[in-house]
XYZ file of C-alpha atoms in Angstrom:
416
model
C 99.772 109.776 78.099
C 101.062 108.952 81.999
C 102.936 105.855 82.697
C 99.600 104.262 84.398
C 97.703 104.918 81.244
C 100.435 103.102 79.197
C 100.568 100.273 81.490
C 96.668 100.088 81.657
C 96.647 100.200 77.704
C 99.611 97.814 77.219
C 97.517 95.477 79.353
C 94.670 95.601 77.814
C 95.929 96.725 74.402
C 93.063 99.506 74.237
C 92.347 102.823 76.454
C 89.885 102.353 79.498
C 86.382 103.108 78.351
C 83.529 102.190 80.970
C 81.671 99.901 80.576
C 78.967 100.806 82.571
C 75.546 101.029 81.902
C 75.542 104.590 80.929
C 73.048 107.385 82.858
C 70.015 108.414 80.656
C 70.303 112.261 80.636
C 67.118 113.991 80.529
C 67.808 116.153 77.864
C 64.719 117.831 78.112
C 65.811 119.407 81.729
C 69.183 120.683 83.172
C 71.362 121.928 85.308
C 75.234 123.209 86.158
C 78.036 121.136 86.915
C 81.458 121.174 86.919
C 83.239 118.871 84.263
C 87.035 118.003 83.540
C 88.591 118.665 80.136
C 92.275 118.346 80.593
C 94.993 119.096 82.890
C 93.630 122.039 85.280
C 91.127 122.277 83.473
C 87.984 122.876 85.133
C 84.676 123.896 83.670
C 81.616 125.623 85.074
C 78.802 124.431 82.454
C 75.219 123.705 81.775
C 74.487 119.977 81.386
C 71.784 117.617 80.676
C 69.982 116.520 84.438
C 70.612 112.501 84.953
C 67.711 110.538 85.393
C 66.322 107.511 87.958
C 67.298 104.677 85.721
C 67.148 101.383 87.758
C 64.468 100.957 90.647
C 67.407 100.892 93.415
C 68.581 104.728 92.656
C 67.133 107.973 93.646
C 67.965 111.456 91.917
C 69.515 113.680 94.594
C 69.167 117.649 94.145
C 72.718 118.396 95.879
C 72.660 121.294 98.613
C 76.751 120.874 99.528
C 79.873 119.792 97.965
C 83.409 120.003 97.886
C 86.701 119.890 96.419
C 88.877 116.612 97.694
C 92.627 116.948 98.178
C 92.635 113.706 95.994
C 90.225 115.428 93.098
C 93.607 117.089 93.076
C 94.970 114.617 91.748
C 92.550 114.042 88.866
C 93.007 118.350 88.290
C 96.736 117.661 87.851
C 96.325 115.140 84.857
C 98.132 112.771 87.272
C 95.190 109.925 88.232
C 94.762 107.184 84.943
C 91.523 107.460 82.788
C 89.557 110.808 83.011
C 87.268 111.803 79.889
C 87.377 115.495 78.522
C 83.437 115.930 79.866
C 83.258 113.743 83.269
C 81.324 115.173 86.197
C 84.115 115.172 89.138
C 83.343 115.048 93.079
C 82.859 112.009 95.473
C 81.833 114.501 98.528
C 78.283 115.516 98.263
C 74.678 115.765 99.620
C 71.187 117.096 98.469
C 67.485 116.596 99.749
C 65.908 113.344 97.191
C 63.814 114.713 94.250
C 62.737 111.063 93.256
C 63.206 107.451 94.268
C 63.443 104.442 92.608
C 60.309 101.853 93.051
C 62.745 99.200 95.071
C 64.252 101.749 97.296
C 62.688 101.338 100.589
C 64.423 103.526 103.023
C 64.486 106.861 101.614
C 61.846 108.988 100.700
C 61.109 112.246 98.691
C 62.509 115.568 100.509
C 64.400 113.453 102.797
C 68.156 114.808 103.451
C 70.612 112.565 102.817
C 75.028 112.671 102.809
C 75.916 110.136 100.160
C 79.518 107.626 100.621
C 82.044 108.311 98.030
C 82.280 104.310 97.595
C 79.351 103.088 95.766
C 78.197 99.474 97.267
C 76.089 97.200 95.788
C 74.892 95.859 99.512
C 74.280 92.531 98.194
C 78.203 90.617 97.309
C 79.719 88.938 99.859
C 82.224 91.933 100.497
C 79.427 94.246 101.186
C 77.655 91.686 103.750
C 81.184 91.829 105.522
C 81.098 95.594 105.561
C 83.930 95.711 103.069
C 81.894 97.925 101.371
C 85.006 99.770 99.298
C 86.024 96.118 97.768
C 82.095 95.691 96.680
C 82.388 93.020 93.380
C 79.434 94.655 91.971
C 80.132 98.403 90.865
C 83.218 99.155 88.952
C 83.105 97.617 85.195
C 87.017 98.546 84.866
C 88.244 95.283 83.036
C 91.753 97.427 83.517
C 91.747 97.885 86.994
C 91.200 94.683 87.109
C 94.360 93.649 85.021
C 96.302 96.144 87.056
C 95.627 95.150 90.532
C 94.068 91.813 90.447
C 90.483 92.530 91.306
C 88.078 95.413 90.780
C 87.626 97.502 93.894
C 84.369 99.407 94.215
C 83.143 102.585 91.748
C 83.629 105.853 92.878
C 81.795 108.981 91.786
C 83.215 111.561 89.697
C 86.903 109.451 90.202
C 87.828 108.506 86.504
C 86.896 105.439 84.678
C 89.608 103.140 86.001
C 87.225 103.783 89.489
C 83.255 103.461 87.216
C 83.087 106.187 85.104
C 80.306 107.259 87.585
C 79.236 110.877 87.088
C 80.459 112.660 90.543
C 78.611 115.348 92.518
C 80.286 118.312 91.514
C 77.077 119.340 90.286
C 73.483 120.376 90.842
C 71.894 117.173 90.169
C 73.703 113.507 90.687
C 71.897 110.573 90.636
C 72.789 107.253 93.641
C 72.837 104.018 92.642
C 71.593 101.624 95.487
C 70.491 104.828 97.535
C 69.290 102.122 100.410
C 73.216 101.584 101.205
C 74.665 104.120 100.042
C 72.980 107.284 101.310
C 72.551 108.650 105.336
C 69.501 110.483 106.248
C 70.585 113.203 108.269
C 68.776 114.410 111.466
C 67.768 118.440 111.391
C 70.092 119.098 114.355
C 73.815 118.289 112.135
C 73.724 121.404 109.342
C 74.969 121.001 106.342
C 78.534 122.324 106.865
C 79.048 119.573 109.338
C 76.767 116.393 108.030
C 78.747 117.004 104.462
C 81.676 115.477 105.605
C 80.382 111.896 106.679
C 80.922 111.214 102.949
C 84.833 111.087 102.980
C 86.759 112.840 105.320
C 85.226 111.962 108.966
C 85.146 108.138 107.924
C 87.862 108.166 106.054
C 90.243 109.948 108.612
C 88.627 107.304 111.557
C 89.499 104.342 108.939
C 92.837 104.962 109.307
C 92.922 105.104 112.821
C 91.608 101.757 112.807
C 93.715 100.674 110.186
C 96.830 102.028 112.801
C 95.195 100.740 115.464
C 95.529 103.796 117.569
C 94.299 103.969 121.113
C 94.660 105.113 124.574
C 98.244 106.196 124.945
C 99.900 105.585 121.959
C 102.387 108.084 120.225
C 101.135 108.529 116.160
C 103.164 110.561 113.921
C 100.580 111.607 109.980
C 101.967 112.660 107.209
C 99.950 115.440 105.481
C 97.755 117.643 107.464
C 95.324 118.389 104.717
C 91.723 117.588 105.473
C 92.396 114.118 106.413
C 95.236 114.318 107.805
C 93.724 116.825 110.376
C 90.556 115.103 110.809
C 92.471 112.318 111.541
C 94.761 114.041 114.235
C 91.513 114.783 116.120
C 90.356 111.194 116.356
C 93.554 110.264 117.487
C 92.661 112.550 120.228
C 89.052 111.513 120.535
C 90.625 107.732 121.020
C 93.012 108.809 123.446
C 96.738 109.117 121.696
C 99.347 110.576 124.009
C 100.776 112.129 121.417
C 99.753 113.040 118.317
C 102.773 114.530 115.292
C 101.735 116.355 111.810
C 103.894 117.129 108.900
C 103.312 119.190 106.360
C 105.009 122.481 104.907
C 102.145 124.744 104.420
C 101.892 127.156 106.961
C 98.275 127.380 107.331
C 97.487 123.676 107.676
C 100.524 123.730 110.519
C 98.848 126.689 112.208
C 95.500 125.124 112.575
C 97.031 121.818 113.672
C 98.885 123.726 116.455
C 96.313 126.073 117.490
C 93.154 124.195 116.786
C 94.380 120.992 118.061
C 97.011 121.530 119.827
C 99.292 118.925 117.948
C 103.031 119.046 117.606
C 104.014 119.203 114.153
C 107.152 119.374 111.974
C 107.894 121.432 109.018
C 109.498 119.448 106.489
C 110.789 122.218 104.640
C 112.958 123.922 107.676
C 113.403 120.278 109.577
C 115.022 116.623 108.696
C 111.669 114.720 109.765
C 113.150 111.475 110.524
C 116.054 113.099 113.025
C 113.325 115.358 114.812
C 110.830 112.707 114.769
C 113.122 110.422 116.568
C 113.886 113.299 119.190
C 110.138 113.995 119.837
C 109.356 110.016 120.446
C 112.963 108.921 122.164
C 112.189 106.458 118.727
C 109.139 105.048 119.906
C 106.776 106.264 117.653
C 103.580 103.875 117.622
C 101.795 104.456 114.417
C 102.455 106.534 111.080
C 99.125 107.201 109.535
C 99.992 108.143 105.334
C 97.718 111.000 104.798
C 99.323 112.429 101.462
C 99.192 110.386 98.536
C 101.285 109.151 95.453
C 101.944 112.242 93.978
C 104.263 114.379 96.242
C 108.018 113.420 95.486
C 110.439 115.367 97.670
C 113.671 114.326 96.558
C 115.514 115.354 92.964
C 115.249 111.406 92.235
C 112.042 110.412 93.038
C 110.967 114.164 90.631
C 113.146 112.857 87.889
C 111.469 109.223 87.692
C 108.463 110.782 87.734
C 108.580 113.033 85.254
C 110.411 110.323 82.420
C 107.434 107.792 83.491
C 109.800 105.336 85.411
C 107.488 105.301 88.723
C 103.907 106.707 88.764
C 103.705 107.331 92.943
C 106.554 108.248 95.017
C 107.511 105.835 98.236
C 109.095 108.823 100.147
C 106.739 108.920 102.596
C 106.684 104.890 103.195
C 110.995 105.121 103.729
C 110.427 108.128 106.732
C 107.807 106.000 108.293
C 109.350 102.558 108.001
C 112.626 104.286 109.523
C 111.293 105.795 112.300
C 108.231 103.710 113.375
C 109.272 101.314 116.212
C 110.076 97.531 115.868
C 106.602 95.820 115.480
C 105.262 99.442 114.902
C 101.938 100.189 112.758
C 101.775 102.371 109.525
C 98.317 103.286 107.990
C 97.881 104.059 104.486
C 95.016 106.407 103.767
C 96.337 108.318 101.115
C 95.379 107.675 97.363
C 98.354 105.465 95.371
C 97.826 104.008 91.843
C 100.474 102.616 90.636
C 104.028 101.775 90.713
C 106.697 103.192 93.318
C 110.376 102.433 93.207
C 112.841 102.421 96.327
C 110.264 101.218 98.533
C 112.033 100.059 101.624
C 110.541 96.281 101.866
C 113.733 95.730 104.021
C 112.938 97.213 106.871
C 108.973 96.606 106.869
C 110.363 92.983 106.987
C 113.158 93.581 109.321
C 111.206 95.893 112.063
C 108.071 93.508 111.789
C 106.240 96.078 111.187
C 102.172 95.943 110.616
C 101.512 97.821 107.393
C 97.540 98.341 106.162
C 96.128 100.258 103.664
C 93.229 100.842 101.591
C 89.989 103.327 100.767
C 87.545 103.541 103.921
C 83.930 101.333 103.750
C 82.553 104.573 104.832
C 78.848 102.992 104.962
C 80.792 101.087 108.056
C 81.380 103.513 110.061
C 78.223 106.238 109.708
C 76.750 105.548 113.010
C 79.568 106.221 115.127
C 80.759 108.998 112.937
C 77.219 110.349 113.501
C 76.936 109.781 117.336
C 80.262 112.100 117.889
C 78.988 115.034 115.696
C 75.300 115.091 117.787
C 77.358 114.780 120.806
C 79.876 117.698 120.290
C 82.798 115.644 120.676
C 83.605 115.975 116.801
C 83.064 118.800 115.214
C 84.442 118.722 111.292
C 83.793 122.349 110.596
C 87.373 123.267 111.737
C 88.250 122.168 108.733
C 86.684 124.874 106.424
C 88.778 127.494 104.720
C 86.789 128.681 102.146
C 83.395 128.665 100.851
C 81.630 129.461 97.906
C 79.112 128.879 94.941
C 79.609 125.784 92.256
C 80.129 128.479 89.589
C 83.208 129.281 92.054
C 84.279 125.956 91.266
C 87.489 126.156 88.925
C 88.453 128.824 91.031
C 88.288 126.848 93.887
C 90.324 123.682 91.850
C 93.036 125.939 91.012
C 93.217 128.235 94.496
C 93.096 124.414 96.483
C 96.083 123.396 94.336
C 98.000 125.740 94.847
C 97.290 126.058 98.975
C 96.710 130.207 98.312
C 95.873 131.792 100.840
C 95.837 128.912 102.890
C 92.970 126.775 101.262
C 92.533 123.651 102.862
C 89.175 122.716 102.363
C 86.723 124.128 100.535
C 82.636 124.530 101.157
C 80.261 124.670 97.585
C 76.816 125.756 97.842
C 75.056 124.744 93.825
C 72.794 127.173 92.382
C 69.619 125.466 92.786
C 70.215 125.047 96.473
């Protein structure tokens, strides 16, 4: 048991179990999936095929997925309240096998990307386009001891997020498809339209959490996926200058000679010291595109590892230091818990504008959308490696460990 589970148990003096309505498998049909049974471990298996259960969802035959640099974190054993058996993946689409008899946009053999927030469309967050704090979704009673409220479900993102079976798979049914799913015109392929599920929304989100436009200098930590998608909107919305970090060689090689960013190793450089001498210390915005789970220092690795912090603020201290006085800092990456050392000093002191939080992808579709027809935006750059769902724990293990250069990964299911 992590720190996060003990805290989530001591709080509610039981594990997390959803309490979701649960989906009625069809046992009579099935499929493959992938499903979670430990610490990297990830299984390739035949399952029961989910069923339309409520007139709002649809049941989606999946034609694309993916493996998420934050799945990553549920493959290390380090994300709170996975189930040996749950169906991972938030990134999907498919072509609708069957719709509900209150869904009223979507029809049969339609093509559709699905958000990796589930919304309910109806609570007063979701009218505001909040659509990631929707009241409606997530039955976690723990989450909601942790953090004060319940944020939305997520698919395939533990049972602190739903429980929701994810779309590693060939088969996934969508709860209120009318919101939550994006017909896609026959002109965006699959390899592109995939992404408007997480990573082109979610990279934009925190550009708009950082503010960033014409001009500005932004400095992102973590050029995986997001972190590189969002390094090209900064460009699309007209940064001056635009500053990855990272340590992997691949990820800093397509940052320099995809996009033609400036980027700093980590690993051979002190990143506040060159930081400062790239921006004359006047860097606008730090965008946080890593997560909780990446400590750095012998400290922060020791704290970890006895349970006295669950996320690491490394990343928040090089930021606060070397953002300017009334400076933004976006937080995009996924934190979950409890982070010592964080440097509340001089986010007070610099008057700096800190926001955070998971994008309300549904928000932003249209946009997102208009840039990939147009040719501005093109997500495919992204794309390291492809293969078939059976590939799957393969993939999990080969993403993990950045061989070869994996960044992101492109899954085709059987029954495509």
């Amino acid at each position: 048991m992590n720190i996060a589970e003990a805290i989530a148990e001591k709080i509610m003096g039981q594990k997390e179990t959803s309490t979701e309505t649960q989906p009625i498998w069809d046992k009579n049909k099935t499929m493959h999936c992938l499903i979670w049974n430990g610490k990297k471990d990830i299984e390739y298996v035949e399952h029961a095929r989910p069923c339309v259960t409520d007139p709002t969802d649809i049941l989606l035959r999946i034609t694309a997925t993916t493996i998420c640099g934050s799945d990553l974190h549920l493959f290390k054993g380090s994300m709170p309240g996975m189930q040996k058996g749950d169906i991972p993946g938030h990134e999907f689409m498919g072509i609708i096998e069957e719709v509900g008899s209150e869904v009223k946009k979507l029809k049969v053999g339609q093509r559709v990307v699905v958000a990796f927030d589930i919304a309910c469309g109806q609570c007063a967050y979701c009218k505001r386009e909040e659509y990631t704090a929707c009241d409606t979704t997530c039955p976690s009673r723990v989450v909601e001891k942790m953090y004060g409220h319940r944020p939305a479900a997520l698919y395939g993102y533990s049972h602190l997020t739903g429980g929701v079976p994810g779309g590693q798979a060939e088969y996934v049914r969508v709860a209120f498809a009318d919101i939550n799913c994006l017909p896609i015109p026959d002109d965006i392929p699959d390899e592109k339209a995939l992404f408007l599920s997480d990573v082109v929304p979610t990279a934009y989100h925190g550009c708009m959490l950082g503010e960033v436009k014409k001009g500005c200098s932004v400095g992102i930590w973590g050029l995986g996926p997001i972190g590189l998608m969002a390094a090209r909107w900064c460009q699309i919305l007209g940064a001056a200058k635009v500053i990855g970090i990272d340590c992997v060689p691949e990820r800093l090689r397509v940052a320099q000679a995809v996009l033609g960013i400036d980027v700093i190793n980590f690993k051979e450089n002190d990143v506040i010291k060159t930081m400062q001498e790239m921006t004359n210390g006047e860097l606008d915005v730090a965008i946080e595109c890593a997560g909780f789970d990446y400590s750095n220092s012998l400290m922060h690795k020791v704290e970890m590892a006895v349970g006295l912090e669950t996320d690491t603020s490394e990343i928040f201290a090089e930021m606060f230091h070397v953002v300017r006085k009334f400076g933004r800092v976006a937080v995009i990456g996924v934190y979950s818990g409890y982070a010592n050392h964080f440097p509340v000093g001089a986010m007070m002191e610099k008057d700096l504008i800190v926001k955070c939080g998971q994008s309300p992808t549904q928000k932003y579709w249209k946009m997102c959308i208009e840039k990939i027809q147009s040719g501005e935006l093109d997500p495919t750059f992204i794309i390291s490696d492809r293969g078939h769902l059976s590939d799957g724990p393969r993939l999990y293990n080969k993403f993990n460990d950045k061989e070869g250069g994996c960044i992101k990964v492109f899954m085709r299911p059987g029954c495509y």
